[in-house]
């Protein structure tokens, strides 16, 4: 079951400076696919940090399935993050661990038992095409492979919401297409998806509704559709 | 659940920062070694004092000018007291000989010493059941005509009671100091590990790990460092103890001391290891939760 996300009157500034986001409101219905775009430094990553509760907003509320998550206790914040699969441009993987161990991490955190855990890992590694390399250390992988591991980890326990921050930023075109197809497949499964990118070609190639962050505000924009995959 | 992740990550963390961790274990072992030596010294003093307190003998020093008939009469009076199990009259010559035997190789220091001025002594052994009344009995003997002085172990211990109180105070002061330094060393080691693995903490938070889950590997690391430090310290203290007692072989007195010395019993060592593990867990948990609170938005 997907979750709808709503930001209401959200303002965030750092160290008392001008706000990065000022009175931002938007609503994403359950099962929707949205791009979040804007120039570098516009505040795309800040939106994700707020949604992941890694930052607290100065003002405003963040609703997940109608529940205000800005007031959750640390233990409930952890449970909130388990509903979300997140992929970062810099992968955020345990470099000294194997592919398998990285994918297992959210499952271990959620307390999966050995048998069920192995089954899930197998399934996710098959999905991203890394099943035969499960024992390889992450530090020896290419950027694209690392991103696939990162996606497998994000999908580990069937997230209801999926965020990706510049998931194709460091990848060549063929790997970028592969990554986007995995994300679109997830969306087709009913997951609410937000992908942050400043690559307009990517948005045109894999068209979806788009939110633009400009002048500290979020606006919905229409970009010309090249091909509809969503 | 936590340990399946915590133990392998802790071992990997220890391997990654092995230089810093070896330093921490050595510092910990040195501190605990000093503490162990102080506690062992205290334990032996208590052991000796207990052995002395269970002593049931009283030495009666007689007046030097007492004639033989009066000595015999006094000896009879003491010997037939209902609380006395046995009594032996020790002449000055016997006393000197016994002392020479006790000194063994060092008896040369008595060469040229005569028996002049040495008193006759009556060594009294009290029935074990009346050990508690030894003080009363000694006072009664002291009041007898012809008895110059009375010496017994409990009275000697009374005189050094203040020394024991002082020793106990110093012992507790050192124990407190060492517990504090133990806590600081382990939490410092955990902090180093936290900074080396801060990316991992961020990743764990993002995948929904609770504070306890994140703590697990650091707590295991703290326990392992504490146990390693404690085991090494126990080894150092044991070696020092062996070295020290091997030197106690000059004469009968030092050999008697050697025979009375004690090392930590195994249950006490087990308890010390348990306490070290607990303290290691507490100090590392304290360091991690403090950092995690700082990282919270």
Short mmCIF file of C-alpha atoms in Angstrom, two decimals:
data_model
loop_
_atom_site.label_atom_id
_atom_site.label_comp_id
_atom_site.label_asym_id
_atom_site.label_seq_id
_atom_site.Cartn_x
_atom_site.Cartn_y
_atom_site.Cartn_z
CA UNK A 1 0.00 0.00 0.00
CA UNK A 2 1.58 3.32 -1.12
CA UNK A 3 1.50 6.48 0.96
CA UNK A 4 0.60 10.03 0.00
CA UNK A 5 3.02 12.80 0.97
CA UNK A 6 2.12 16.41 1.76
CA UNK A 7 4.33 19.34 2.69
CA UNK A 8 2.48 22.29 4.18
CA UNK A 9 4.03 25.74 4.65
CA UNK A 10 7.51 24.27 5.05
CA UNK A 11 10.40 26.64 5.73
CA UNK A 12 13.99 25.61 6.29
CA UNK A 13 17.06 27.76 6.82
CA UNK A 14 20.56 26.91 7.99
CA UNK A 15 22.41 28.83 10.72
CA UNK A 16 19.93 31.71 10.63
CA UNK A 17 20.73 32.53 6.97
CA UNK A 18 18.17 33.13 4.23
CA UNK A 19 15.84 30.14 3.99
CA UNK A 20 16.68 27.44 1.45
CA UNK A 21 12.97 26.60 1.28
CA UNK A 22 10.36 29.22 2.12
CA UNK A 23 6.72 28.37 2.76
CA UNK A 24 6.81 25.33 0.49
CA UNK A 25 3.64 23.30 0.01
CA UNK A 26 2.95 20.41 -2.32
CA UNK A 27 0.98 17.22 -2.32
CA UNK A 28 1.94 13.90 -3.90
CA UNK A 29 -0.84 11.32 -4.07
CA UNK A 30 -0.15 7.70 -3.28
CA UNK A 31 1.43 5.77 -6.13
CA UNK A 32 2.43 8.96 -8.04
CA UNK A 33 5.81 9.46 -9.74
CA UNK A 34 7.32 12.95 -9.49
CA UNK A 35 10.57 14.53 -10.52
CA UNK A 36 12.03 17.22 -8.30
CA UNK A 37 14.22 19.52 -10.29
CA UNK A 38 16.07 22.79 -9.98
CA UNK A 39 19.57 24.18 -10.34
CA UNK A 40 22.37 22.89 -8.13
CA UNK A 41 21.92 24.24 -4.60
CA UNK A 42 18.21 24.96 -5.16
CA UNK A 43 17.26 22.74 -2.21
CA UNK A 44 16.46 19.33 -3.75
CA UNK A 45 18.61 17.44 -1.24
CA UNK A 46 17.18 19.55 1.60
CA UNK A 47 13.68 18.37 0.64
CA UNK A 48 14.84 14.75 0.91
CA UNK A 49 16.66 15.40 4.19
CA UNK A 50 13.44 16.87 5.56
CA UNK A 51 11.34 13.97 4.27
CA UNK A 52 13.81 11.48 5.81
CA UNK A 53 13.69 13.45 9.09
CA UNK A 54 17.42 14.08 8.96
CA UNK A 55 16.60 17.79 9.39
CA UNK A 56 13.85 19.54 11.28
CA UNK A 57 11.91 22.27 9.47
CA UNK A 58 11.83 25.78 10.96
CA UNK A 59 8.10 25.91 10.25
CA UNK A 60 5.46 23.78 8.60
CA UNK A 61 4.42 20.15 8.62
CA UNK A 62 5.31 17.00 6.68
CA UNK A 63 2.45 14.55 6.35
CA UNK A 64 2.97 10.90 5.44
CA UNK A 65 -0.37 9.15 4.98
CA UNK A 66 -1.99 12.05 6.85
CA UNK A 67 0.35 11.74 9.87
CA UNK A 68 2.59 14.67 10.85
CA UNK A 69 6.05 13.07 11.04
CA UNK A 70 7.93 16.17 12.22
CA UNK A 71 7.01 15.43 15.82
CA UNK A 72 8.01 11.76 15.96
CA UNK A 73 10.22 10.38 18.75
CA UNK A 74 13.68 9.02 17.73
CA UNK A 75 12.36 5.43 17.83
CA UNK A 76 9.37 6.34 15.63
CA UNK A 77 11.66 8.27 13.27
CA UNK A 78 13.56 5.01 12.74
CA UNK A 79 10.29 3.21 11.95
CA UNK A 80 9.32 6.04 9.57
CA UNK A 81 12.58 5.59 7.63
CA UNK A 82 11.87 1.87 7.23
CA UNK A 83 8.89 2.76 5.03
CA UNK A 84 11.18 4.63 2.66
CA UNK A 85 13.73 3.34 0.17
CA UNK A 86 16.32 6.02 -0.55
CA UNK A 87 19.06 6.18 -3.17
CA UNK A 88 21.81 8.80 -3.09
CA UNK A 89 24.06 10.19 -5.77
CA UNK A 90 27.07 9.17 -3.66
CA UNK A 91 25.54 5.70 -2.99
CA UNK A 92 26.10 5.71 0.82
CA UNK A 93 27.23 2.08 0.95
CA UNK A 94 29.48 0.27 3.43
CA UNK A 95 32.55 0.11 1.20
CA UNK A 96 34.34 -2.59 3.20
CA UNK A 97 31.34 -4.95 3.16
CA UNK A 98 30.08 -7.29 0.43
CA UNK A 99 27.21 -6.47 -1.94
CA UNK A 100 25.10 -9.02 -0.07
CA UNK A 101 25.81 -7.49 3.34
CA UNK A 102 24.89 -4.00 2.10
CA UNK A 103 21.57 -5.22 0.74
CA UNK A 104 20.96 -7.13 3.99
CA UNK A 105 21.49 -4.02 6.14
CA UNK A 106 17.89 -2.67 6.20
CA UNK A 107 16.61 -6.22 6.70
CA UNK A 108 18.92 -6.80 9.67
CA UNK A 109 17.82 -3.44 11.09
CA UNK A 110 14.18 -4.52 10.71
CA UNK A 111 14.94 -7.81 12.50
CA UNK A 112 14.48 -10.28 9.61
CA UNK A 113 15.44 -13.85 10.47
CA UNK A 114 18.20 -15.61 8.52
CA UNK A 115 15.99 -17.68 6.17
CA UNK A 116 13.66 -14.86 5.15
CA UNK A 117 16.61 -12.48 4.92
CA UNK A 118 18.46 -14.74 2.45
CA UNK A 119 15.34 -15.06 0.30
CA UNK A 120 14.87 -11.28 0.14
CA UNK A 121 18.52 -10.62 -0.69
CA UNK A 122 18.40 -13.22 -3.45
CA UNK A 123 15.27 -11.63 -4.92
CA UNK A 124 16.69 -8.08 -4.88
CA UNK A 125 20.08 -9.05 -6.30
CA UNK A 126 18.33 -10.94 -9.12
CA UNK A 127 16.25 -7.82 -9.77
CA UNK A 128 19.33 -5.59 -10.22
CA UNK A 129 21.40 -8.30 -11.98
CA UNK A 130 24.07 -8.71 -9.32
CA UNK A 131 23.11 -12.15 -7.94
CA UNK A 132 26.31 -13.83 -9.14
CA UNK A 133 28.51 -11.14 -7.56
CA UNK A 134 26.95 -11.16 -4.09
CA UNK A 135 30.28 -11.78 -2.30
CA UNK A 136 32.18 -8.97 -4.06
CA UNK A 137 33.29 -6.05 -1.93
CA UNK A 138 31.57 -2.76 -2.74
CA UNK A 139 34.88 -0.88 -2.86
CA UNK A 140 35.83 -2.75 -6.07
CA UNK A 141 32.65 -1.90 -7.99
CA UNK A 142 32.10 0.72 -10.71
CA UNK A 143 29.84 3.73 -10.08
CA UNK A 144 26.95 2.14 -11.94
CA UNK A 145 27.27 -1.13 -10.05
CA UNK A 146 27.36 0.76 -6.76
CA UNK A 147 24.15 2.52 -7.74
CA UNK A 148 22.54 -0.86 -8.50
CA UNK A 149 23.57 -2.11 -5.04
CA UNK A 150 22.14 1.08 -3.56
CA UNK A 151 18.83 0.47 -5.38
CA UNK A 152 18.75 -3.18 -4.28
CA UNK A 153 19.24 -2.00 -0.71
CA UNK A 154 16.51 0.64 -1.04
CA UNK A 155 14.11 -2.00 -2.39
CA UNK A 156 15.08 -4.55 0.28
CA UNK A 157 11.87 -4.48 2.26
CA UNK A 158 9.37 -3.38 -0.38
CA UNK A 159 9.25 0.33 0.45
CA UNK A 160 5.96 2.21 0.29
CA UNK A 161 7.83 5.34 -0.74
CA UNK A 162 10.98 5.64 -2.84
CA UNK A 163 13.29 8.67 -3.05
CA UNK A 164 16.27 8.99 -5.34
CA UNK A 165 18.63 11.96 -5.20
CA UNK A 166 20.38 12.38 -8.57
CA UNK A 167 20.45 8.58 -9.09
CA UNK A 168 21.94 8.86 -12.56
CA UNK A 169 24.26 11.78 -11.88
CA UNK A 170 27.48 9.74 -12.02
CA UNK A 171 26.41 7.13 -14.55
CA UNK A 172 26.93 6.63 -18.26
CA UNK A 173 23.84 6.62 -20.49
CA UNK A 174 23.27 2.85 -20.65
CA UNK A 175 23.60 2.47 -16.88
CA UNK A 176 21.35 5.54 -16.33
CA UNK A 177 18.65 3.92 -18.47
CA UNK A 178 18.96 0.67 -16.53
CA UNK A 179 18.64 2.49 -13.20
CA UNK A 180 15.62 4.51 -14.40
CA UNK A 181 13.91 1.37 -15.66
CA UNK A 182 14.30 -0.22 -12.24
CA UNK A 183 12.76 2.86 -10.61
CA UNK A 184 9.88 2.92 -13.09
CA UNK A 185 9.22 -0.77 -12.48
CA UNK A 186 8.97 0.02 -8.79
CA UNK A 187 6.50 2.82 -9.53
CA UNK A 188 4.42 0.50 -11.69
CA UNK A 189 4.23 -1.75 -8.61
CA UNK A 190 2.32 1.06 -6.84
CA UNK A 191 5.12 2.80 -4.92
CA UNK A 192 5.12 6.60 -4.46
CA UNK A 193 8.33 7.83 -6.11
CA UNK A 194 10.22 11.12 -6.06
CA UNK A 195 13.39 11.43 -8.14
CA UNK A 196 15.54 14.55 -7.80
CA UNK A 197 17.49 15.50 -10.90
CA UNK A 198 18.75 18.56 -12.70
CA UNK A 199 19.01 16.58 -15.95
CA UNK A 200 16.12 17.77 -18.12
CA UNK A 201 16.94 15.18 -20.77
CA UNK A 202 16.29 12.46 -18.24
CA UNK A 203 12.88 13.99 -17.42
CA UNK A 204 12.01 14.21 -21.11
CA UNK A 205 13.14 10.63 -21.75
CA UNK A 206 11.24 9.15 -18.80
CA UNK A 207 8.40 11.62 -18.57
CA UNK A 208 6.54 12.21 -15.31
CA UNK A 209 5.04 15.14 -13.41
CA UNK A 210 7.70 17.58 -12.31
CA UNK A 211 8.18 19.90 -9.36
CA UNK A 212 10.63 22.75 -9.88
CA UNK A 213 12.38 24.42 -6.95
CA UNK A 214 12.97 28.04 -7.85
CA UNK A 215 13.44 31.09 -5.63
CA UNK A 216 13.04 28.94 -2.51
CA UNK A 217 9.55 27.84 -3.60
CA UNK A 218 8.23 24.71 -5.32
CA UNK A 219 6.17 25.00 -8.50
CA UNK A 220 4.64 22.25 -10.62
CA UNK A 221 5.82 22.61 -14.24
CA UNK A 222 5.04 20.90 -17.53
CA UNK A 223 7.96 19.74 -19.63
CA UNK A 224 7.65 18.49 -23.19
CA UNK A 225 7.20 14.74 -23.22
CA UNK A 226 9.57 12.73 -25.44
CA UNK A 227 8.52 9.28 -24.36
CA UNK A 228 6.13 8.15 -21.70
CA UNK A 229 7.40 5.28 -19.63
CA UNK A 230 5.60 5.95 -16.37
CA UNK B 1 19.35 -9.56 16.02
CA UNK B 2 21.66 -6.74 17.10
CA UNK B 3 24.63 -9.04 17.68
CA UNK B 4 24.47 -10.65 14.23
CA UNK B 5 25.35 -7.22 12.92
CA UNK B 6 27.19 -5.88 15.97
CA UNK B 7 29.85 -8.57 16.48
CA UNK B 8 31.25 -8.77 12.91
CA UNK B 9 31.18 -4.97 12.56
CA UNK B 10 32.92 -4.54 15.92
CA UNK B 11 35.68 -6.97 14.92
CA UNK B 12 36.07 -5.21 11.59
CA UNK B 13 36.16 -1.84 13.39
CA UNK B 14 38.86 -3.10 15.77
CA UNK B 15 40.91 -4.39 12.83
CA UNK B 16 40.59 -1.14 10.90
CA UNK B 17 41.84 1.01 13.81
CA UNK B 18 44.18 -1.63 15.20
CA UNK B 19 47.00 0.76 16.13
CA UNK B 20 44.76 3.05 18.19
CA UNK B 21 43.02 0.05 19.73
CA UNK B 22 46.28 -1.62 20.78
CA UNK B 23 47.31 1.67 22.42
CA UNK B 24 44.00 1.80 24.27
CA UNK B 25 44.31 -1.80 25.45
CA UNK B 26 47.88 -1.14 26.69
CA UNK B 27 46.85 2.04 28.54
CA UNK B 28 43.92 0.18 30.05
CA UNK B 29 46.13 -2.77 31.05
CA UNK B 30 48.67 -0.44 32.68
CA UNK B 31 45.97 1.35 34.69
CA UNK B 32 44.26 -1.86 35.72
CA UNK B 33 47.66 -3.42 36.49
CA UNK B 34 48.43 -0.64 38.99
CA UNK B 35 44.96 -1.05 40.48
CA UNK B 36 45.39 -4.83 40.61
CA UNK B 37 48.71 -4.54 42.48
CA UNK B 38 47.18 -2.17 45.05
CA UNK B 39 44.16 -4.40 45.55
CA UNK B 40 46.39 -7.49 45.80
CA UNK B 41 48.54 -5.78 48.44
CA UNK B 42 45.43 -4.84 50.39
CA UNK B 43 44.05 -8.39 50.05
CA UNK B 44 47.28 -9.83 51.47
CA UNK B 45 47.35 -7.41 54.38
CA UNK B 46 43.74 -8.32 55.23
CA UNK B 47 44.61 -12.00 54.88
CA UNK B 48 47.57 -11.64 57.25
CA UNK B 49 45.58 -9.64 59.78
CA UNK B 50 42.85 -12.28 59.75
CA UNK B 51 45.43 -14.99 60.32
CA UNK B 52 46.85 -12.98 63.23
CA UNK B 53 43.41 -12.35 64.68
CA UNK B 54 42.78 -16.07 64.81
CA UNK B 55 46.00 -16.53 66.79
CA UNK B 56 45.20 -17.81 70.31
CA UNK B 57 48.58 -17.31 72.01
CA UNK B 58 49.59 -14.81 74.70
CA UNK B 59 53.18 -14.11 75.72
CA UNK B 60 53.73 -13.20 79.38
CA UNK B 61 57.09 -11.45 80.04
CA UNK B 62 58.13 -11.99 83.65
CA UNK B 63 59.89 -9.54 85.99
CA UNK B 64 63.69 -10.01 85.56
CA UNK B 65 64.37 -10.22 89.33
CA UNK B 66 61.75 -12.94 89.97
CA UNK B 67 63.25 -15.87 91.90
CA UNK B 68 62.84 -19.43 90.52
CA UNK B 69 60.27 -20.46 93.19
CA UNK B 70 58.04 -17.46 92.39
CA UNK B 71 58.42 -18.22 88.63
CA UNK B 72 57.30 -21.81 89.18
CA UNK B 73 54.35 -20.67 91.32
CA UNK B 74 53.32 -18.16 88.67
CA UNK B 75 53.67 -20.76 85.89
CA UNK B 76 51.45 -23.16 87.87
CA UNK B 77 48.85 -20.45 88.39
CA UNK B 78 48.76 -19.66 84.64
CA UNK B 79 48.89 -23.30 83.51
CA UNK B 80 45.87 -24.26 85.63
CA UNK B 81 43.64 -21.44 84.51
CA UNK B 82 40.45 -23.03 83.00
CA UNK B 83 40.73 -21.12 79.67
CA UNK B 84 44.36 -22.16 79.08
CA UNK B 85 44.94 -25.11 76.84
CA UNK B 86 48.75 -25.21 77.18
CA UNK B 87 51.55 -23.14 78.72
CA UNK B 88 55.30 -23.31 78.12
CA UNK B 89 58.05 -21.63 80.12
CA UNK B 90 60.66 -20.17 77.76
CA UNK B 91 64.06 -19.38 79.25
CA UNK B 92 66.14 -16.47 77.87
CA UNK B 93 68.50 -19.03 76.28
CA UNK B 94 65.60 -20.88 74.58
CA UNK B 95 64.18 -17.55 73.40
CA UNK B 96 67.48 -16.53 71.84
CA UNK B 97 67.89 -19.93 70.16
CA UNK B 98 64.36 -19.84 68.72
CA UNK B 99 64.96 -16.37 67.34
CA UNK B 100 68.23 -17.51 65.72
CA UNK B 101 66.41 -20.45 64.13
CA UNK B 102 63.70 -18.15 62.77
CA UNK B 103 66.27 -15.78 61.28
CA UNK B 104 67.96 -18.69 59.45
CA UNK B 105 70.80 -17.37 57.29
CA UNK B 106 70.49 -13.95 58.94
CA UNK B 107 71.19 -15.33 62.45
CA UNK B 108 74.68 -13.79 62.28
CA UNK B 109 73.12 -10.50 63.38
CA UNK B 110 72.64 -12.11 66.84
CA UNK B 111 76.35 -13.01 67.19
CA UNK B 112 77.72 -11.60 70.43
CA UNK B 113 74.25 -10.99 71.88
CA UNK B 114 73.95 -12.48 75.37
CA UNK B 115 70.90 -13.47 77.34
CA UNK B 116 71.51 -10.68 79.82
CA UNK B 117 68.43 -8.48 80.14
CA UNK B 118 66.21 -11.02 78.34
CA UNK B 119 63.20 -11.99 80.49
CA UNK B 120 61.71 -15.40 81.18
CA UNK B 121 58.54 -15.81 79.13
CA UNK B 122 55.44 -17.94 79.54
CA UNK B 123 53.81 -18.73 76.14
CA UNK B 124 50.12 -19.45 76.69
CA UNK B 125 47.74 -21.08 74.21
CA UNK B 126 44.07 -20.43 74.91
CA UNK B 127 41.27 -22.88 73.99
CA UNK B 128 39.97 -21.95 70.54
CA UNK B 129 36.41 -21.50 71.85
CA UNK B 130 37.61 -18.75 74.21
CA UNK B 131 39.38 -16.76 71.48
CA UNK B 132 36.95 -13.88 71.93
CA UNK B 133 37.84 -13.59 75.60
CA UNK B 134 41.60 -13.39 74.99
CA UNK B 135 41.59 -9.69 75.80
CA UNK B 136 40.03 -10.25 79.27
CA UNK B 137 42.41 -13.10 79.99
CA UNK B 138 45.45 -11.05 78.96
CA UNK B 139 44.36 -8.24 81.33
CA UNK B 140 43.94 -10.75 84.15
CA UNK B 141 47.45 -12.18 83.54
CA UNK B 142 48.92 -8.71 83.33
CA UNK B 143 47.57 -8.02 86.84
CA UNK B 144 49.39 -11.04 88.32
CA UNK B 145 52.40 -10.29 90.57
CA UNK B 146 55.63 -11.03 88.73
CA UNK B 147 54.27 -10.35 85.21
CA UNK B 148 56.03 -7.36 83.64
CA UNK B 149 54.20 -7.23 80.29
CA UNK B 150 51.74 -9.14 78.15
CA UNK B 151 51.82 -9.29 74.35
CA UNK B 152 49.24 -10.87 72.08
CA UNK B 153 48.45 -10.36 68.38
CA UNK B 154 45.04 -8.73 68.77
CA UNK B 155 46.57 -5.99 70.93
CA UNK B 156 49.25 -5.44 68.26
CA UNK B 157 46.55 -5.17 65.63
CA UNK B 158 44.66 -2.63 67.76
CA UNK B 159 47.75 -0.45 67.68
CA UNK B 160 47.93 -0.54 63.86
CA UNK B 161 44.16 -0.18 63.37
CA UNK B 162 44.54 3.40 62.12
CA UNK B 163 47.03 2.14 59.54
CA UNK B 164 44.41 -0.32 58.25
CA UNK B 165 41.73 2.37 58.05
CA UNK B 166 44.15 4.60 56.14
CA UNK B 167 45.12 1.74 53.85
CA UNK B 168 41.48 0.94 53.15
CA UNK B 169 40.80 4.61 52.33
CA UNK B 170 43.77 4.76 49.95
CA UNK B 171 42.60 1.48 48.38
CA UNK B 172 39.11 2.86 47.69
CA UNK B 173 40.54 6.13 46.40
CA UNK B 174 42.65 4.22 43.87
CA UNK B 175 39.76 1.96 42.90
CA UNK B 176 37.55 5.02 42.23
CA UNK B 177 40.33 6.69 40.28
CA UNK B 178 40.92 3.59 38.18
CA UNK B 179 37.21 3.02 37.49
CA UNK B 180 37.01 6.62 36.31
CA UNK B 181 40.08 6.30 34.10
CA UNK B 182 38.77 2.96 32.78
CA UNK B 183 35.51 4.67 31.85
CA UNK B 184 37.33 7.54 30.14
CA UNK B 185 39.75 5.28 28.23
CA UNK B 186 36.98 3.05 26.85
CA UNK B 187 34.73 5.97 25.95
CA UNK B 188 37.71 7.68 24.27
CA UNK B 189 38.37 4.49 22.27
CA UNK B 190 34.69 4.40 21.29
CA UNK B 191 34.81 8.06 20.24
CA UNK B 192 37.77 7.34 17.95
CA UNK B 193 35.84 4.46 16.45
CA UNK B 194 32.74 6.64 16.08
CA UNK B 195 34.63 9.26 14.10
CA UNK B 196 36.27 6.60 11.94
CA UNK B 197 32.84 5.06 11.23
CA UNK B 198 30.62 8.16 11.12
CA UNK B 199 29.56 7.40 7.52
CA UNK B 200 28.32 4.02 8.68
CA UNK B 201 26.28 5.66 11.44
CA UNK B 202 24.66 7.93 8.84
CA UNK B 203 23.85 4.95 6.61
CA UNK B 204 22.38 2.99 9.52
CA UNK B 205 20.16 5.94 10.47
CA UNK B 206 18.94 6.24 6.90
CA UNK B 207 17.90 2.60 6.67
CA UNK B 208 15.88 2.95 9.86
CA UNK B 209 18.23 1.67 12.55
CA UNK B 210 17.24 2.48 16.10
CA UNK B 211 19.69 4.04 18.53
CA UNK B 212 20.22 0.65 20.22
CA UNK B 213 20.98 -1.03 16.91
CA UNK B 214 23.57 1.60 16.04
CA UNK B 215 25.06 1.28 19.54
CA UNK B 216 25.39 -2.51 19.31
CA UNK B 217 28.65 -2.78 17.38
CA UNK B 218 30.28 0.02 19.39
CA UNK B 219 29.22 -1.58 22.67
CA UNK B 220 30.67 -4.91 21.52
CA UNK B 221 33.87 -3.06 20.59
CA UNK B 222 33.97 -1.44 24.06
CA UNK B 223 33.46 -4.82 25.75
CA UNK B 224 36.24 -6.45 23.70
CA UNK B 225 38.70 -3.63 24.48
CA UNK B 226 37.78 -3.77 28.18
CA UNK B 227 38.17 -7.55 28.34
CA UNK B 228 41.50 -7.48 26.48
CA UNK B 229 42.80 -4.75 28.83
CA UNK B 230 41.58 -6.65 31.90
CA UNK B 231 43.09 -9.99 30.81
CA UNK B 232 46.42 -8.34 30.01
CA UNK B 233 46.38 -6.54 33.39
CA UNK B 234 45.65 -9.85 35.19
CA UNK B 235 48.66 -11.38 33.41
CA UNK B 236 50.90 -8.44 34.39
CA UNK B 237 49.78 -8.58 38.05
CA UNK B 238 50.31 -12.36 38.17
CA UNK B 239 53.82 -12.01 36.76
CA UNK B 240 54.69 -9.23 39.24
CA UNK B 241 53.28 -11.35 42.09
CA UNK B 242 55.39 -14.35 41.05
CA UNK B 243 58.50 -12.17 40.77
CA UNK B 244 57.93 -10.64 44.21
CA UNK B 245 57.21 -13.84 46.12
CA UNK B 246 60.13 -15.64 44.50
CA UNK B 247 62.33 -13.19 46.43
CA UNK B 248 60.81 -14.19 49.82
CA UNK B 249 63.17 -17.10 50.62
CA UNK B 250 65.86 -15.68 52.92
CA UNK B 251 64.79 -17.17 56.24
CA UNK B 252 62.03 -18.89 58.17
CA UNK B 253 60.10 -15.63 58.70
CA UNK B 254 60.10 -14.60 55.03
CA UNK B 255 59.27 -18.15 53.99
CA UNK B 256 56.34 -18.12 56.42
CA UNK B 257 55.19 -14.85 54.84
CA UNK B 258 55.57 -16.39 51.39
CA UNK B 259 53.46 -19.38 52.43
CA UNK B 260 50.73 -17.02 53.67
CA UNK B 261 50.54 -14.80 50.56
CA UNK B 262 47.48 -15.12 48.35
CA UNK B 263 46.70 -14.28 44.70
CA UNK B 264 43.22 -13.38 43.47
CA UNK B 265 40.98 -16.46 43.59
CA UNK B 266 39.48 -17.54 40.24
CA UNK B 267 35.91 -16.41 41.09
CA UNK B 268 37.29 -12.94 41.93
CA UNK B 269 39.13 -12.82 38.59
CA UNK B 270 35.91 -13.90 36.85
CA UNK B 271 33.99 -11.17 38.67
CA UNK B 272 36.65 -8.61 37.68
CA UNK B 273 36.33 -9.65 34.01
CA UNK B 274 32.55 -9.40 34.28
CA UNK B 275 32.80 -5.96 35.85
CA UNK B 276 35.26 -4.86 33.14
CA UNK B 277 32.87 -6.07 30.42
CA UNK B 278 29.96 -4.25 32.07
CA UNK B 279 31.97 -1.06 32.51
CA UNK B 280 33.21 -1.34 28.90
CA UNK B 281 29.62 -1.68 27.68
CA UNK B 282 28.43 1.23 29.82
CA UNK B 283 31.20 3.62 28.81
CA UNK B 284 30.92 2.86 25.09
CA UNK B 285 27.11 3.10 25.25
CA UNK B 286 27.48 6.46 26.99
CA UNK B 287 29.86 7.74 24.26
CA UNK B 288 27.62 6.55 21.37
CA UNK B 289 24.32 7.83 22.77
CA UNK B 290 25.93 11.20 23.46
CA UNK B 291 27.11 11.47 19.85
CA UNK B 292 23.79 10.24 18.45
CA UNK B 293 21.93 12.86 20.47
CA UNK B 294 24.25 15.51 19.03
CA UNK B 295 23.55 14.22 15.50
CA UNK B 296 19.78 14.29 15.94
CA UNK B 297 18.08 17.13 14.06
#
